[in-house]
CSV table of C-alpha atoms in Angstrom, one decimal:
chain,number,residue,atom,x,y,z
A,1202,UNK,CA,0.2,0.1,-0.3
A,1203,UNK,CA,1.3,3.9,-0.1
A,1204,UNK,CA,3.2,5.3,3.1
A,1205,UNK,CA,0.9,7.5,4.9
A,1206,UNK,CA,3.1,10.6,4.1
A,1207,UNK,CA,2.2,10.3,0.7
A,1208,UNK,CA,-1.9,10.5,1.7
A,1209,UNK,CA,-1.3,12.8,4.1
A,1210,UNK,CA,0.2,15.2,0.8
A,1211,UNK,CA,-2.8,14.0,-1.6
A,1212,UNK,CA,-5.5,15.1,1.5
A,1213,UNK,CA,-3.8,18.7,1.4
A,1214,UNK,CA,-5.6,19.2,-2.4
A,1215,UNK,CA,-8.5,18.7,-0.3
A,1216,UNK,CA,-11.6,20.5,1.9
A,1217,UNK,CA,-11.6,18.4,4.5
A,1218,UNK,CA,-10.7,16.8,8.4
A,1219,UNK,CA,-9.5,13.1,8.5
A,1220,UNK,CA,-10.6,11.3,11.8
A,1221,UNK,CA,-9.5,7.8,10.7
A,1222,UNK,CA,-8.0,5.7,8.3
A,1223,UNK,CA,-8.9,2.3,7.5
A,1224,UNK,CA,-6.9,0.3,5.2
A,1225,UNK,CA,-8.2,-2.3,2.6
A,1226,UNK,CA,-6.8,-4.1,0.1
A,1227,UNK,CA,-6.9,-1.3,-3.1
A,1228,UNK,CA,-8.3,0.9,-1.2
A,1229,UNK,CA,-8.3,3.8,1.9
A,1230,UNK,CA,-10.9,4.2,3.8
A,1231,UNK,CA,-11.0,7.5,5.0
A,1232,UNK,CA,-13.5,9.2,7.9
A,1233,UNK,CA,-13.6,12.9,7.8
A,1234,UNK,CA,-15.6,15.9,8.6
A,1235,UNK,CA,-17.3,15.9,5.6
A,1236,UNK,CA,-18.7,12.0,5.3
A,1237,UNK,CA,-17.3,9.1,4.4
A,1238,UNK,CA,-14.8,9.1,1.4
A,1239,UNK,CA,-12.7,6.2,-0.3
A,1240,UNK,CA,-9.1,6.9,-1.5
A,1241,UNK,CA,-7.9,5.2,-4.2
A,1242,UNK,CA,-4.3,4.6,-6.5
A,1243,UNK,CA,-4.4,5.4,-9.7
A,1244,UNK,CA,-2.0,3.0,-11.1
A,1245,UNK,CA,-2.7,4.0,-14.4
A,1246,UNK,CA,-2.3,7.4,-14.6
A,1247,UNK,CA,-2.7,7.7,-18.7
A,1248,UNK,CA,-6.7,6.3,-18.0
A,1249,UNK,CA,-7.8,8.7,-15.6
A,1250,UNK,CA,-9.1,11.2,-17.7
A,1251,UNK,CA,-11.3,8.9,-19.3
A,1252,UNK,CA,-12.0,7.2,-15.9
A,1253,UNK,CA,-13.5,10.4,-15.3
A,1254,UNK,CA,-15.3,12.3,-18.0
A,1255,UNK,CA,-17.3,8.5,-17.9
A,1256,UNK,CA,-18.5,9.0,-14.4
A,1257,UNK,CA,-19.3,12.5,-15.5
A,1258,UNK,CA,-21.0,11.4,-19.0
A,1259,UNK,CA,-22.9,8.7,-17.5
A,1260,UNK,CA,-24.1,11.4,-14.5
A,1261,UNK,CA,-25.2,13.8,-17.2
A,1262,UNK,CA,-27.6,11.1,-18.5
A,1263,UNK,CA,-29.1,10.3,-15.2
A,1264,UNK,CA,-27.0,7.3,-13.6
A,1265,UNK,CA,-25.3,8.9,-10.9
A,1266,UNK,CA,-25.8,5.5,-8.3
A,1267,UNK,CA,-21.4,5.8,-8.5
A,1268,UNK,CA,-18.0,6.3,-7.4
A,1269,UNK,CA,-17.8,9.7,-9.0
A,1270,UNK,CA,-14.3,11.6,-8.6
A,1271,UNK,CA,-14.6,14.9,-6.1
A,1272,UNK,CA,-13.1,17.3,-7.1
A,1273,UNK,CA,-9.9,18.8,-5.1
A,1274,UNK,CA,-9.7,22.5,-4.2
A,1275,UNK,CA,-8.8,24.0,-7.8
A,1276,UNK,CA,-10.9,21.9,-9.4
A,1277,UNK,CA,-8.9,19.1,-10.5
A,1278,UNK,CA,-10.9,15.6,-10.4
A,1279,UNK,CA,-7.7,13.4,-9.4
A,1280,UNK,CA,-4.3,14.1,-8.1
A,1281,UNK,CA,-1.0,13.1,-9.4
A,1282,UNK,CA,1.8,11.9,-7.4
A,1283,UNK,CA,4.5,11.3,-8.9
A,1284,UNK,CA,4.1,8.5,-11.2
A,1285,UNK,CA,0.8,7.5,-9.5
A,1286,UNK,CA,-2.1,8.9,-9.5
A,1287,UNK,CA,-4.6,9.0,-6.5
A,1288,UNK,CA,-9.0,9.6,-6.3
A,1289,UNK,CA,-11.0,10.7,-3.5
A,1290,UNK,CA,-14.9,8.9,-3.6
A,1291,UNK,CA,-17.4,9.2,-1.3
A,1292,UNK,CA,-18.1,5.7,0.1
A,1293,UNK,CA,-21.1,3.9,-0.7
A,1294,UNK,CA,-23.0,2.3,2.4
A,1295,UNK,CA,-24.5,-0.6,2.0
A,1296,UNK,CA,-24.7,-3.9,2.0
A,1297,UNK,CA,-23.1,-6.8,-0.8
A,1298,UNK,CA,-25.9,-8.5,-3.1
A,1299,UNK,CA,-26.7,-12.0,-2.2
A,1300,UNK,CA,-27.0,-13.9,-4.8
A,1301,UNK,CA,-29.9,-16.2,-3.4
A,1302,UNK,CA,-31.6,-13.0,-2.3
A,1303,UNK,CA,-34.8,-12.4,-4.3
A,1304,UNK,CA,-34.6,-8.8,-3.7
A,1305,UNK,CA,-31.3,-8.2,-4.0
A,1306,UNK,CA,-31.2,-9.8,-7.2
A,1307,UNK,CA,-34.5,-7.6,-8.9
A,1308,UNK,CA,-32.0,-4.7,-7.4
A,1309,UNK,CA,-29.2,-5.6,-8.9
A,1310,UNK,CA,-31.5,-6.6,-12.0
A,1311,UNK,CA,-32.8,-3.1,-12.5
A,1312,UNK,CA,-29.1,-1.5,-11.5
A,1313,UNK,CA,-26.9,-3.0,-14.9
A,1314,UNK,CA,-30.5,-2.1,-17.0
A,1315,UNK,CA,-30.3,1.8,-16.0
A,1316,UNK,CA,-26.7,1.4,-16.4
A,1317,UNK,CA,-27.4,0.1,-19.7
A,1318,UNK,CA,-29.8,2.7,-21.2
A,1319,UNK,CA,-27.4,5.4,-19.9
A,1320,UNK,CA,-24.2,4.1,-21.1
A,1321,UNK,CA,-26.1,3.4,-24.7
A,1322,UNK,CA,-26.5,7.5,-25.2
A,1323,UNK,CA,-22.6,8.1,-24.6
A,1324,UNK,CA,-20.7,8.2,-28.3
A,1325,UNK,CA,-17.5,7.1,-29.3
A,1326,UNK,CA,-14.9,6.3,-31.0
A,1327,UNK,CA,-14.1,2.4,-29.8
A,1328,UNK,CA,-13.8,0.0,-32.4
A,1329,UNK,CA,-15.2,-3.1,-31.9
A,1330,UNK,CA,-13.9,-6.3,-32.6
A,1331,UNK,CA,-16.8,-9.1,-33.3
A,1332,UNK,CA,-17.4,-11.8,-31.0
A,1333,UNK,CA,-16.2,-14.7,-33.4
A,1334,UNK,CA,-13.4,-13.0,-34.0
A,1335,UNK,CA,-11.8,-13.8,-30.3
A,1336,UNK,CA,-13.7,-17.5,-31.2
A,1337,UNK,CA,-12.0,-17.8,-33.7
A,1338,UNK,CA,-8.4,-17.1,-32.3
A,1339,UNK,CA,-9.2,-19.6,-29.1
A,1340,UNK,CA,-10.3,-22.1,-30.7
A,1341,UNK,CA,-6.8,-21.7,-33.5
A,1342,UNK,CA,-5.2,-21.7,-29.9
A,1343,UNK,CA,-6.9,-25.3,-28.7
A,1344,UNK,CA,-5.9,-26.8,-31.7
A,1345,UNK,CA,-2.0,-25.1,-31.0
A,1346,UNK,CA,-2.7,-27.6,-27.5
A,1347,UNK,CA,-4.2,-30.4,-28.3
A,1348,UNK,CA,-1.4,-30.9,-31.5
A,1349,UNK,CA,1.8,-29.9,-28.4
A,1350,UNK,CA,0.4,-32.4,-26.2
A,1351,UNK,CA,-0.4,-35.3,-28.0
A,1352,UNK,CA,2.8,-35.1,-29.3
A,1353,UNK,CA,4.9,-35.4,-25.9
A,1354,UNK,CA,6.4,-38.5,-25.0
A,1355,UNK,CA,5.7,-38.6,-21.5
A,1356,UNK,CA,2.0,-37.3,-20.3
A,1357,UNK,CA,1.3,-35.7,-17.2
A,1358,UNK,CA,-2.7,-36.5,-15.6
A,1359,UNK,CA,-3.5,-33.1,-16.9
A,1360,UNK,CA,-2.6,-33.7,-20.2
A,1361,UNK,CA,-4.6,-37.0,-20.7
A,1362,UNK,CA,-7.7,-35.3,-19.2
A,1363,UNK,CA,-6.7,-32.0,-21.8
A,1364,UNK,CA,-6.7,-34.5,-24.7
A,1365,UNK,CA,-9.7,-36.6,-23.5
A,1366,UNK,CA,-12.0,-33.7,-22.9
A,1367,UNK,CA,-10.8,-31.2,-25.3
A,1368,UNK,CA,-12.1,-32.5,-29.1
A,1369,UNK,CA,-15.9,-31.5,-27.5
A,1370,UNK,CA,-14.6,-28.3,-26.8
A,1371,UNK,CA,-13.1,-27.3,-30.1
A,1372,UNK,CA,-17.1,-28.0,-31.2
A,1373,UNK,CA,-18.6,-26.0,-29.0
A,1374,UNK,CA,-16.5,-23.0,-29.9
A,1375,UNK,CA,-17.6,-24.1,-34.0
A,1376,UNK,CA,-21.1,-24.1,-32.7
A,1377,UNK,CA,-20.5,-20.5,-30.9
A,1378,UNK,CA,-18.5,-19.1,-34.0
A,1379,UNK,CA,-20.6,-20.5,-36.3
A,1380,UNK,CA,-23.7,-18.5,-34.0
A,1381,UNK,CA,-22.3,-15.0,-33.4
A,1382,UNK,CA,-21.4,-14.8,-37.2
A,1383,UNK,CA,-24.4,-15.3,-38.0
A,1384,UNK,CA,-25.9,-13.2,-35.3
A,1385,UNK,CA,-22.9,-9.7,-36.0
A,1386,UNK,CA,-23.9,-9.8,-40.2
A,1387,UNK,CA,-27.5,-9.5,-38.4
A,1388,UNK,CA,-26.3,-6.8,-36.1
A,1389,UNK,CA,-24.5,-4.5,-38.3
A,1390,UNK,CA,-26.5,-4.6,-41.5
A,1391,UNK,CA,-29.3,-3.2,-38.3
A,1392,UNK,CA,-26.4,-0.1,-38.5
A,1393,UNK,CA,-26.8,-0.9,-34.0
A,1394,UNK,CA,-23.7,0.1,-32.5
A,1395,UNK,CA,-21.8,-1.7,-29.4
A,1396,UNK,CA,-21.5,0.6,-26.6
A,1397,UNK,CA,-19.9,1.3,-23.0
A,1398,UNK,CA,-20.3,-1.6,-20.8
A,1399,UNK,CA,-19.3,-3.0,-17.2
A,1400,UNK,CA,-16.9,-5.5,-18.1
A,1401,UNK,CA,-16.2,-7.2,-14.5
A,1402,UNK,CA,-19.2,-8.2,-13.1
A,1403,UNK,CA,-19.3,-9.0,-9.9
A,1404,UNK,CA,-21.9,-8.8,-7.0
A,1405,UNK,CA,-18.7,-7.1,-4.6
A,1406,UNK,CA,-19.1,-4.5,-7.3
A,1407,UNK,CA,-22.4,-3.1,-6.8
A,1408,UNK,CA,-24.1,-2.1,-3.1
A,1409,UNK,CA,-27.8,-1.8,-2.2
A,1410,UNK,CA,-28.4,0.8,0.1
A,1411,UNK,CA,-30.6,1.3,3.3
A,1412,UNK,CA,-33.6,2.5,0.5
A,1413,UNK,CA,-33.0,-0.5,-1.3
A,1414,UNK,CA,-31.4,1.2,-4.0
A,1415,UNK,CA,-29.0,-0.7,-6.3
A,1416,UNK,CA,-25.4,0.9,-6.8
A,1417,UNK,CA,-22.2,0.5,-8.9
A,1418,UNK,CA,-19.3,0.5,-5.8
A,1419,UNK,CA,-16.3,0.2,-8.2
A,1420,UNK,CA,-17.0,1.0,-11.8
A,1421,UNK,CA,-13.1,1.2,-12.7
A,1422,UNK,CA,-12.8,1.5,-16.3
A,1423,UNK,CA,-15.6,0.3,-18.7
A,1424,UNK,CA,-14.8,-2.0,-22.0
A,1425,UNK,CA,-16.4,-0.9,-25.2
A,1426,UNK,CA,-18.9,-3.9,-26.2
A,1427,UNK,CA,-22.5,-5.7,-26.1
A,1428,UNK,CA,-24.6,-4.7,-23.1
A,1429,UNK,CA,-25.2,-8.9,-23.5
A,1430,UNK,CA,-22.1,-9.1,-22.1
A,1431,UNK,CA,-22.6,-8.3,-19.0
A,1432,UNK,CA,-26.1,-9.3,-18.5
A,1433,UNK,CA,-24.2,-13.0,-20.1
A,1434,UNK,CA,-21.5,-12.7,-17.0
A,1435,UNK,CA,-24.0,-11.7,-14.7
A,1436,UNK,CA,-26.3,-14.3,-14.8
A,1437,UNK,CA,-23.9,-17.1,-15.1
A,1438,UNK,CA,-22.1,-15.8,-12.2
A,1439,UNK,CA,-25.4,-15.8,-9.6
A,1440,UNK,CA,-26.4,-19.3,-11.7
A,1441,UNK,CA,-22.8,-20.3,-10.4
A,1442,UNK,CA,-22.7,-18.5,-6.9
A,1443,UNK,CA,-26.3,-19.7,-5.7
A,1444,UNK,CA,-25.7,-22.9,-6.3
A,1445,UNK,CA,-26.8,-23.9,-10.3
A,1446,UNK,CA,-30.7,-22.5,-9.1
A,1447,UNK,CA,-32.5,-21.5,-11.7
A,1448,UNK,CA,-35.5,-19.2,-9.7
A,1449,UNK,CA,-32.9,-16.6,-8.9
A,1450,UNK,CA,-32.0,-15.8,-12.2
A,1451,UNK,CA,-35.8,-15.3,-13.7
A,1452,UNK,CA,-36.1,-12.2,-10.8
A,1453,UNK,CA,-32.9,-10.6,-12.3
A,1454,UNK,CA,-34.0,-11.0,-15.9
A,1455,UNK,CA,-37.3,-10.1,-15.3
A,1456,UNK,CA,-36.0,-6.7,-14.0
A,1457,UNK,CA,-34.0,-6.2,-15.8
A,1458,UNK,CA,-36.6,-6.5,-18.5
A,1459,UNK,CA,-39.0,-4.5,-16.9
A,1460,UNK,CA,-37.0,-1.1,-17.4
A,1461,UNK,CA,-34.7,-2.5,-20.4
A,1462,UNK,CA,-36.7,-5.2,-22.5
A,1463,UNK,CA,-34.2,-7.7,-24.6
A,1464,UNK,CA,-34.5,-7.0,-28.2
A,1465,UNK,CA,-34.5,-11.0,-30.2
A,1466,UNK,CA,-30.8,-10.5,-31.2
A,1467,UNK,CA,-30.1,-9.0,-27.3
A,1468,UNK,CA,-31.8,-12.5,-26.4
A,1469,UNK,CA,-29.3,-14.8,-29.2
A,1470,UNK,CA,-26.4,-12.3,-28.3
A,1471,UNK,CA,-26.6,-13.6,-24.4
A,1472,UNK,CA,-26.7,-17.6,-25.7
A,1473,UNK,CA,-24.4,-17.0,-27.8
A,1474,UNK,CA,-22.2,-15.6,-24.9
A,1475,UNK,CA,-22.7,-18.7,-22.8
A,1476,UNK,CA,-22.4,-21.4,-25.4
A,1477,UNK,CA,-18.7,-20.4,-25.5
A,1478,UNK,CA,-16.1,-22.3,-22.7
A,1479,UNK,CA,-14.5,-19.2,-22.2
A,1480,UNK,CA,-13.0,-20.0,-18.0
A,1481,UNK,CA,-11.5,-23.6,-20.2
A,1482,UNK,CA,-10.3,-21.8,-22.5
A,1483,UNK,CA,-8.3,-18.9,-20.3
A,1484,UNK,CA,-7.4,-22.2,-18.2
A,1485,UNK,CA,-5.6,-24.1,-21.1
A,1486,UNK,CA,-3.7,-20.6,-22.6
A,1487,UNK,CA,-2.8,-20.0,-19.1
A,1488,UNK,CA,-1.2,-22.8,-18.9
A,1489,UNK,CA,0.3,-23.6,-22.1
A,1490,UNK,CA,0.7,-20.8,-24.6
A,1491,UNK,CA,1.2,-18.1,-21.9
A,1492,UNK,CA,3.3,-20.9,-19.8
A,1493,UNK,CA,2.4,-19.3,-16.1
A,1494,UNK,CA,2.8,-21.0,-13.2
A,1495,UNK,CA,-0.3,-22.1,-11.6
A,1496,UNK,CA,-1.1,-22.2,-7.6
A,1497,UNK,CA,-3.7,-24.2,-5.4
A,1498,UNK,CA,-4.9,-27.2,-5.5
A,1499,UNK,CA,-3.8,-30.1,-8.7
A,1500,UNK,CA,-3.9,-28.3,-11.9
A,1501,UNK,CA,-6.0,-31.4,-13.0
A,1502,UNK,CA,-9.2,-31.1,-10.5
A,1503,UNK,CA,-8.9,-27.3,-11.2
A,1504,UNK,CA,-9.3,-28.1,-14.9
A,1505,UNK,CA,-12.0,-30.6,-14.2
A,1506,UNK,CA,-13.6,-28.9,-12.2
A,1507,UNK,CA,-14.1,-25.9,-14.7
A,1508,UNK,CA,-15.4,-29.1,-17.1
A,1509,UNK,CA,-18.2,-29.6,-14.7
A,1510,UNK,CA,-19.1,-26.0,-14.6
A,1511,UNK,CA,-19.2,-25.6,-18.3
A,1512,UNK,CA,-22.0,-28.4,-18.3
A,1513,UNK,CA,-24.2,-26.4,-15.7
A,1514,UNK,CA,-23.5,-23.5,-17.7
A,1515,UNK,CA,-24.6,-25.3,-20.7
A,1516,UNK,CA,-27.7,-26.2,-18.8
A,1517,UNK,CA,-28.1,-22.1,-17.6
A,1518,UNK,CA,-27.7,-21.8,-21.5
A,1519,UNK,CA,-30.9,-25.1,-22.0
A,1520,UNK,CA,-33.1,-22.5,-19.1
A,1521,UNK,CA,-32.8,-19.4,-21.1
A,1522,UNK,CA,-33.2,-20.9,-24.5
A,1523,UNK,CA,-36.9,-21.9,-23.0
A,1524,UNK,CA,-37.2,-18.6,-20.6
A,1525,UNK,CA,-36.5,-16.3,-23.8
A,1526,UNK,CA,-38.8,-18.2,-25.9
A,1527,UNK,CA,-36.9,-18.3,-28.6
């Protein structure tokens, strides 16, 4: 974390008196005479202007339930201290949503819908790389891995289990590519455009305040993609966290669609995302191609667990296919 003298130098730029500092893994919680604040270090200073402008654009479009930057005494949205940036935001008091709580999931569905409605109004000159391109690269990686592993003279237990499952994973990827290419032809023919998305969709990035309103606790930096990306990731995340129970998913999706109804293509995009074995590809890519050492329990157990998770995701695909009435 940061040395306290550095924190003192940063806080001199704000009109507040700090009474207590609590240290967390990624920020400092400050109790001040102007309420509770958060001080974050921002290592990638080149993105600070964009992060500030994006938050202000969201607020301008009506979505203010985010961690907006507090301006300094001289009106600056952040502080630069040598090669590091610092931002001050209000502390969002609230509960982390619980995946098994129906009311919490309704609130998250509504909040995500409101975020997407505001996001789509923000114009940008970003370019969008079609999903099919990503999917094809992933298929190429798995074909490369299969070739390397099959040619090894001495195979590990992980090698054996990878060779067992990788053909079916490649088949899944080919189906995903076919689905995405078909959707992309219609999508771009209708001159629709992607927009900014939350990207890293996890329940711990949200808070529910005492009025049962949802907030995005840590907006971070958005990504440029289809709104279906956020919704598909959130649905899969909640489904997994809640022990693969489908009823809670309906609460989230119903609440989302009350605010922001999904078109047929949106529903198909969600299914397309779920059809692709993202976690399996990531595991195999990191170990066999990037060659990053993996920690934790045995690699074959990690891989087997991801295979099981993908089977449950395929069940979610079937559940949503019926729910969407496709």
